[in-house]
Structure formats: structure tokens, C-alpha cells
PDB file of C-alpha atoms in Angstrom:
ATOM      1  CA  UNK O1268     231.634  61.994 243.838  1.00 62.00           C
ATOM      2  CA  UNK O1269     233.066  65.187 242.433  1.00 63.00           C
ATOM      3  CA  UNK O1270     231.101  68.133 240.892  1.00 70.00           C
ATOM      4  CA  UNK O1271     231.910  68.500 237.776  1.00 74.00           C
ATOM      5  CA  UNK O1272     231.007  70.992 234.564  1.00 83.00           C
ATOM      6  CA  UNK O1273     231.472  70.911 230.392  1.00 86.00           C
ATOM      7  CA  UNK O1274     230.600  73.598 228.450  1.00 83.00           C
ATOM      8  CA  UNK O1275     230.134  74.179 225.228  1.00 86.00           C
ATOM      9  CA  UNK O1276     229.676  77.904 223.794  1.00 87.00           C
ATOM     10  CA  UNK O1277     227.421  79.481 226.427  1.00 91.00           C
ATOM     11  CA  UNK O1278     225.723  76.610 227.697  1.00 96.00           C
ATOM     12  CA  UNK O1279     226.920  74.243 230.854  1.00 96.00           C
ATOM     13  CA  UNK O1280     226.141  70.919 232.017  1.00 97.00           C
ATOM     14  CA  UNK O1281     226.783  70.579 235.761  1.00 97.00           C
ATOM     15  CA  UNK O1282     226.351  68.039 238.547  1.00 97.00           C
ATOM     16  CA  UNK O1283     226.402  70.875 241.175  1.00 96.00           C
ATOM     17  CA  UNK O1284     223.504  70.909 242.351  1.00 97.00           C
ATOM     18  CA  UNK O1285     223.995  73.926 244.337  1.00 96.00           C
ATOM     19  CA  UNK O1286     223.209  75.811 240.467  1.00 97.00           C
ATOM     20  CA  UNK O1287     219.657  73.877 240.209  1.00 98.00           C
ATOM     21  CA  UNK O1288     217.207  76.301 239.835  1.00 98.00           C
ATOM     22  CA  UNK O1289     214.447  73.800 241.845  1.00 98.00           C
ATOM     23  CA  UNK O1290     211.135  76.305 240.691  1.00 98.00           C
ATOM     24  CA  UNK O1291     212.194  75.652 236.995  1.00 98.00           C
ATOM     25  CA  UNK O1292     212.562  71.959 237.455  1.00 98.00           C
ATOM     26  CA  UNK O1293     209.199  72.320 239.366  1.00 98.00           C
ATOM     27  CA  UNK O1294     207.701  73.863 237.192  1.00 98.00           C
ATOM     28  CA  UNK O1295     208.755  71.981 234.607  1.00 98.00           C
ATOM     29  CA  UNK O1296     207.940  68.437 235.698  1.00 98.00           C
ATOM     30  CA  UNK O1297     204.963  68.959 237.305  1.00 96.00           C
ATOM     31  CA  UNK O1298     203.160  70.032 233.592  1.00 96.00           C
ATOM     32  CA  UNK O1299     204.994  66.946 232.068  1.00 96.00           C
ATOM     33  CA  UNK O1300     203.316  63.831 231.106  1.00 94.00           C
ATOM     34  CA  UNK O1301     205.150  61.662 233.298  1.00 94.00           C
ATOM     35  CA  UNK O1302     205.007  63.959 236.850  1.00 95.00           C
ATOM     36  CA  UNK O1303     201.919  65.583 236.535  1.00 93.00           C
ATOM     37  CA  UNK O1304     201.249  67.400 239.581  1.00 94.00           C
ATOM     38  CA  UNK O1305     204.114  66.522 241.548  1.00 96.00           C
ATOM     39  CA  UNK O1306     204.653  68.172 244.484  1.00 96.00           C
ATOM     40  CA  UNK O1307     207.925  70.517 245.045  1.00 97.00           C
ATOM     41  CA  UNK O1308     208.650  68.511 247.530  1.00 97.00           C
ATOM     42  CA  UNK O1309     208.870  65.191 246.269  1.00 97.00           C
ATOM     43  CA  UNK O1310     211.203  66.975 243.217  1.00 98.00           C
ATOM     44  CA  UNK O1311     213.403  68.077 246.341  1.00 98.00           C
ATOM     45  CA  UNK O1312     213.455  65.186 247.525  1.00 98.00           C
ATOM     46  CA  UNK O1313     214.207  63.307 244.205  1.00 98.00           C
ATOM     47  CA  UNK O1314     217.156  66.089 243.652  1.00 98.00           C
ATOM     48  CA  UNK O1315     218.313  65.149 247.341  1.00 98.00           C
ATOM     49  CA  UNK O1316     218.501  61.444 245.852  1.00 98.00           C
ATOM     50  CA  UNK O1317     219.931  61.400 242.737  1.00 98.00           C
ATOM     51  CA  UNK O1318     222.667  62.588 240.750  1.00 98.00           C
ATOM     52  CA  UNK O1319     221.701  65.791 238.906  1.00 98.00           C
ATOM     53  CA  UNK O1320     222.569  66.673 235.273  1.00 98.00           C
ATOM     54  CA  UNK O1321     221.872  70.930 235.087  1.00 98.00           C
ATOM     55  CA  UNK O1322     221.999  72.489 231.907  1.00 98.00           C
ATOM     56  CA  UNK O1323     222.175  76.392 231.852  1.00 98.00           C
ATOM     57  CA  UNK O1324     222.874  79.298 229.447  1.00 96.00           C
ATOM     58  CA  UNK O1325     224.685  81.817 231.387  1.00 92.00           C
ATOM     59  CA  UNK O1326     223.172  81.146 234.689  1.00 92.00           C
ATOM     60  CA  UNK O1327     219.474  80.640 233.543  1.00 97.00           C
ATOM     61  CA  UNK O1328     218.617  76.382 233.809  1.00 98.00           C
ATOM     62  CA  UNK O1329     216.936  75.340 231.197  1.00 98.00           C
ATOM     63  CA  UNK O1330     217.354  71.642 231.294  1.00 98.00           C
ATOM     64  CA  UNK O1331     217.821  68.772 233.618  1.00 98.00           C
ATOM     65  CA  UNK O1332     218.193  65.319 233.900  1.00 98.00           C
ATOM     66  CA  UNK O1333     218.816  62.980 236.906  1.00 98.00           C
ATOM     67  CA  UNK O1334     220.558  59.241 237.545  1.00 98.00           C
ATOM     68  CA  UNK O1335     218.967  57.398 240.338  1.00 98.00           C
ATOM     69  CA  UNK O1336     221.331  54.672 241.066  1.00 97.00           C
ATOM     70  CA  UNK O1337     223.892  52.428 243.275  1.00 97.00           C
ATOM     71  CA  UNK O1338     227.008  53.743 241.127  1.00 97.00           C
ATOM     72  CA  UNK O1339     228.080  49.794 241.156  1.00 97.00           C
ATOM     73  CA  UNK O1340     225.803  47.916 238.712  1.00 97.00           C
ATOM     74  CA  UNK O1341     222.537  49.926 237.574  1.00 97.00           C
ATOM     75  CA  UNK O1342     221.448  53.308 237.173  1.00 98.00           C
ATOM     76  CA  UNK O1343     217.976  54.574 235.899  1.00 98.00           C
ATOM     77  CA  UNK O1344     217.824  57.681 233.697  1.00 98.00           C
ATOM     78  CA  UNK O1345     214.878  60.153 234.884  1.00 98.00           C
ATOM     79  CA  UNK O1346     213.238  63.442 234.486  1.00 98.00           C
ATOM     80  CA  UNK O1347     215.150  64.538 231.138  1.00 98.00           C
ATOM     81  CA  UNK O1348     214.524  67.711 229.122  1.00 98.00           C
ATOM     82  CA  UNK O1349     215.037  70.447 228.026  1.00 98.00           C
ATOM     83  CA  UNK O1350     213.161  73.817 227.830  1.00 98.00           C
ATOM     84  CA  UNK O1351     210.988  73.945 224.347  1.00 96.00           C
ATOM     85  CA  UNK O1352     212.924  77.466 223.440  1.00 97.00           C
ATOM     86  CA  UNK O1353     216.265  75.535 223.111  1.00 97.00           C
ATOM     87  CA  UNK O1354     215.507  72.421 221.628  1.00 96.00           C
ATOM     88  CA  UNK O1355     216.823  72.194 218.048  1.00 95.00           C
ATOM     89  CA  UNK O1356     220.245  72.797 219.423  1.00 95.00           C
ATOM     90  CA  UNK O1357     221.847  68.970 219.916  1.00 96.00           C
ATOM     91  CA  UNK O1358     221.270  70.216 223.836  1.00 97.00           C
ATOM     92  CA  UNK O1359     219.600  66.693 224.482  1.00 97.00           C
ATOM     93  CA  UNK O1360     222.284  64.450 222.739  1.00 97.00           C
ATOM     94  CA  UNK O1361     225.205  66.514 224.305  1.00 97.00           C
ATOM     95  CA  UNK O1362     223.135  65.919 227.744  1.00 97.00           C
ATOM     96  CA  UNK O1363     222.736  62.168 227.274  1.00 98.00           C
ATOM     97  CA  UNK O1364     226.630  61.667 226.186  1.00 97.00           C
ATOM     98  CA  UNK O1365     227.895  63.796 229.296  1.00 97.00           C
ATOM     99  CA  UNK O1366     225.237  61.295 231.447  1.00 97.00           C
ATOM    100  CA  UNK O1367     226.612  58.520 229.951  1.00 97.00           C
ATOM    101  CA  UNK O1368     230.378  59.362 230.080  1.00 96.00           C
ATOM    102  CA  UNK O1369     230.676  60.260 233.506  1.00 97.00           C
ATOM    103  CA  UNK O1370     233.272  58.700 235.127  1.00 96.00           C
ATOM    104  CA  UNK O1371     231.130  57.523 238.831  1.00 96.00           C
ATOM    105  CA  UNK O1372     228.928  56.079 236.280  1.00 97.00           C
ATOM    106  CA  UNK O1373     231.094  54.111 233.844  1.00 97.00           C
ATOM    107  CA  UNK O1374     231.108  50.114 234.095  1.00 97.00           C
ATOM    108  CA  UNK O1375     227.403  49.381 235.375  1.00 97.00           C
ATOM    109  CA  UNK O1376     225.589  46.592 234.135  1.00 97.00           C
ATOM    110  CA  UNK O1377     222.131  47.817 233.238  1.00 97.00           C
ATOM    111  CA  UNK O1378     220.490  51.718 232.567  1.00 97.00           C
ATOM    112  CA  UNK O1379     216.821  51.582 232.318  1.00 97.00           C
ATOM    113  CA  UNK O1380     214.483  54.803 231.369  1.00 97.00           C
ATOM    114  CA  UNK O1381     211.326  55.179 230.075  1.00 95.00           C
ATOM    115  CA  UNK O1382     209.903  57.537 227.808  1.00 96.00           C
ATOM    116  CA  UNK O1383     206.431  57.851 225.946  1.00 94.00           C
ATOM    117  CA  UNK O1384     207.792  60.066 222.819  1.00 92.00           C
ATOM    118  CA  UNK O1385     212.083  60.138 222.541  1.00 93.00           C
ATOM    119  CA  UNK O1386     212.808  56.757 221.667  1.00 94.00           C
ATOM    120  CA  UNK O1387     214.470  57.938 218.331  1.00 91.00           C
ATOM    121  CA  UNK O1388     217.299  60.216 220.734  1.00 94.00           C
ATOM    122  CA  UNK O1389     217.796  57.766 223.207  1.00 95.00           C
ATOM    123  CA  UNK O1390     218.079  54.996 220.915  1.00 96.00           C
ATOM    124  CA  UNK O1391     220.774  57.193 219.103  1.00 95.00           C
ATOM    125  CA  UNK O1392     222.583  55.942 222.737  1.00 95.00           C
ATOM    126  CA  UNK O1393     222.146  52.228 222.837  1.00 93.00           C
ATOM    127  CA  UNK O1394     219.219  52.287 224.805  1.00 94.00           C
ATOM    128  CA  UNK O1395     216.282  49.568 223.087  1.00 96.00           C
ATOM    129  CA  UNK O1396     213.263  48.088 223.808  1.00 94.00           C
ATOM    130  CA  UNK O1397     213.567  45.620 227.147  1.00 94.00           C
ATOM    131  CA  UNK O1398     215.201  42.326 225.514  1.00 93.00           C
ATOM    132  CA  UNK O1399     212.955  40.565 228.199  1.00 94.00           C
ATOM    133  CA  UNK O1400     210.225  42.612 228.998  1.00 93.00           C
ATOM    134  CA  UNK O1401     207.947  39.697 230.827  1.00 93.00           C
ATOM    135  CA  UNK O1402     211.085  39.618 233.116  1.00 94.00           C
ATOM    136  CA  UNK O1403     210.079  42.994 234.468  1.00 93.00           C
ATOM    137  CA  UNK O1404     207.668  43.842 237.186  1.00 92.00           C
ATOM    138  CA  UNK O1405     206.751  47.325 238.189  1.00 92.00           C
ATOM    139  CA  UNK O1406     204.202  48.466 240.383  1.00 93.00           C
ATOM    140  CA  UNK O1407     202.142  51.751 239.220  1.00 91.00           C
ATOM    141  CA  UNK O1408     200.463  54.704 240.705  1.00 90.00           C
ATOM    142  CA  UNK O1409     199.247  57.271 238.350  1.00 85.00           C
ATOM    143  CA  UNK O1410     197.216  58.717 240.785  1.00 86.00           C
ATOM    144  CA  UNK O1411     199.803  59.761 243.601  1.00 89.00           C
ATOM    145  CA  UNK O1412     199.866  63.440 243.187  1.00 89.00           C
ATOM    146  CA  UNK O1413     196.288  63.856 242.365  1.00 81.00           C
ATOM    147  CA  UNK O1414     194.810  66.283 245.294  1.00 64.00           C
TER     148      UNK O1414
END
């Protein structure tokens, strides 16, 4: 897997994650509905583990996404946003389309995500509700960060 970086007027997407600015991501994800809480070191860990999507202005991050997956058959989108000061700007939707073109990722069978309040933008991507959701199995712990 190569690093690799598109920019478009003073904003960068890159998978290097060398540029991740881990307290924003922190910071970030542990006030988000999904993460609440988490600890910086499980978002280490989960940046360890995955591929990495940073976006920046200049140098400053202000959004991320990550692809956990086996670059083979199935990948699962995670963590995605971007910082409320620069939403507006298509930032999301040029995120998703660099995720979804990249070439280590092209030619797997399934991408799963889940998301309480974006269906509309990644829907805009192909991604709908689970065609067999009684298929599915998860097991849940809401309660794993709570001190």
C-alpha cells in the first residue's frame, strides 16, 4: 500500500498517516454519538489498524475517515467527518469518492457502515439499507468506554 494525496484548492486528502493530527481525531470522536468516551488509545490503536483517510487545509486536519478491511473482499467504512466549520463545502462527498476510488480498495465484494443521521450523503454513493438485514448478527457494547 502506497501513501497517496489529492488536493483540491487548499484542502488535501491523504492516507499518510504520519499527517494525522491523533488529539483532533480524539477529540473529535470521543464527543461523537457513535465513540463517546473513547479512549486515545483505542483511536491509536484503530489508526494503527486501518487505512486512514486525512483531510487538512494547509496543515490543520479537519476531517477523517478510516477503512477497516482485508483489501480482498470487504471493507467497513468508519469514523467519518468532518469538522462543523467546513461542512457546506462538498468536503464529505469529495472524501467518500477518494475512499471509494482508491485503487488497494477497488474490486471488493461488500462495504458496510453505519450511520444514525447521513444516510442522504452516503446513499448519494450506492450505499442502502442491508438487502438482508436478518442475515446480520452483531454483538453490542454501548457501555465499553464508560469509566
Amino acid at each position: 500500500m502506497i501513501n497517496s494525496d489529492s488536493t483540491r484548492d487548499n484542502f488535501t486528502i491523504s492516507t499518510d498517516k504520519q499527517r494525522l493530527h491523533v488529539d483532533v481525531i480524539h477529540s473529535f470522536l470521543s464527543t461523537s454519538y457513535w465513540a463517546t468516551n473513547v479512549p486515545r488509545a483505542v483511536v491509536e490503536r484503530s489508526i494503527e489498524n486501518s487505512l486512514c483517510f486525512g483531510v487538512f487545509q494547509d496543515s490543520a486536519q479537519i476531517g477523517f475517515a478510516r477503512v477497516i478491511n482485508d483489501y480482498a473482499t470487504f471493507a467497513y467504512l468508519a469514523d467519518v467527518f468532518i469538522l462543523e466549520p467546513y461542512r457546506g463545502q462538498g468536503l464529505s462527498k469529495w472524501l467518500l469518492k477518494t475512499i471509494l476510488d482508491y485503487p488497494d480498495l477497488q474490486g471488493l465484494r461488500r462495504w458496510l457502515l453505519a450511520t444514525k443521521d447521513a444516510h442522504g450523503l452516503y446513499q448519494q454513493f450506492g450505499f442502502e439499507p442491508l438487502s438482508e438485514p436478518r442475515n446480520f448478527r452483531q454483538i453490542v457494547n454501548p457501555n465499553v468506554y464508560s469509566v
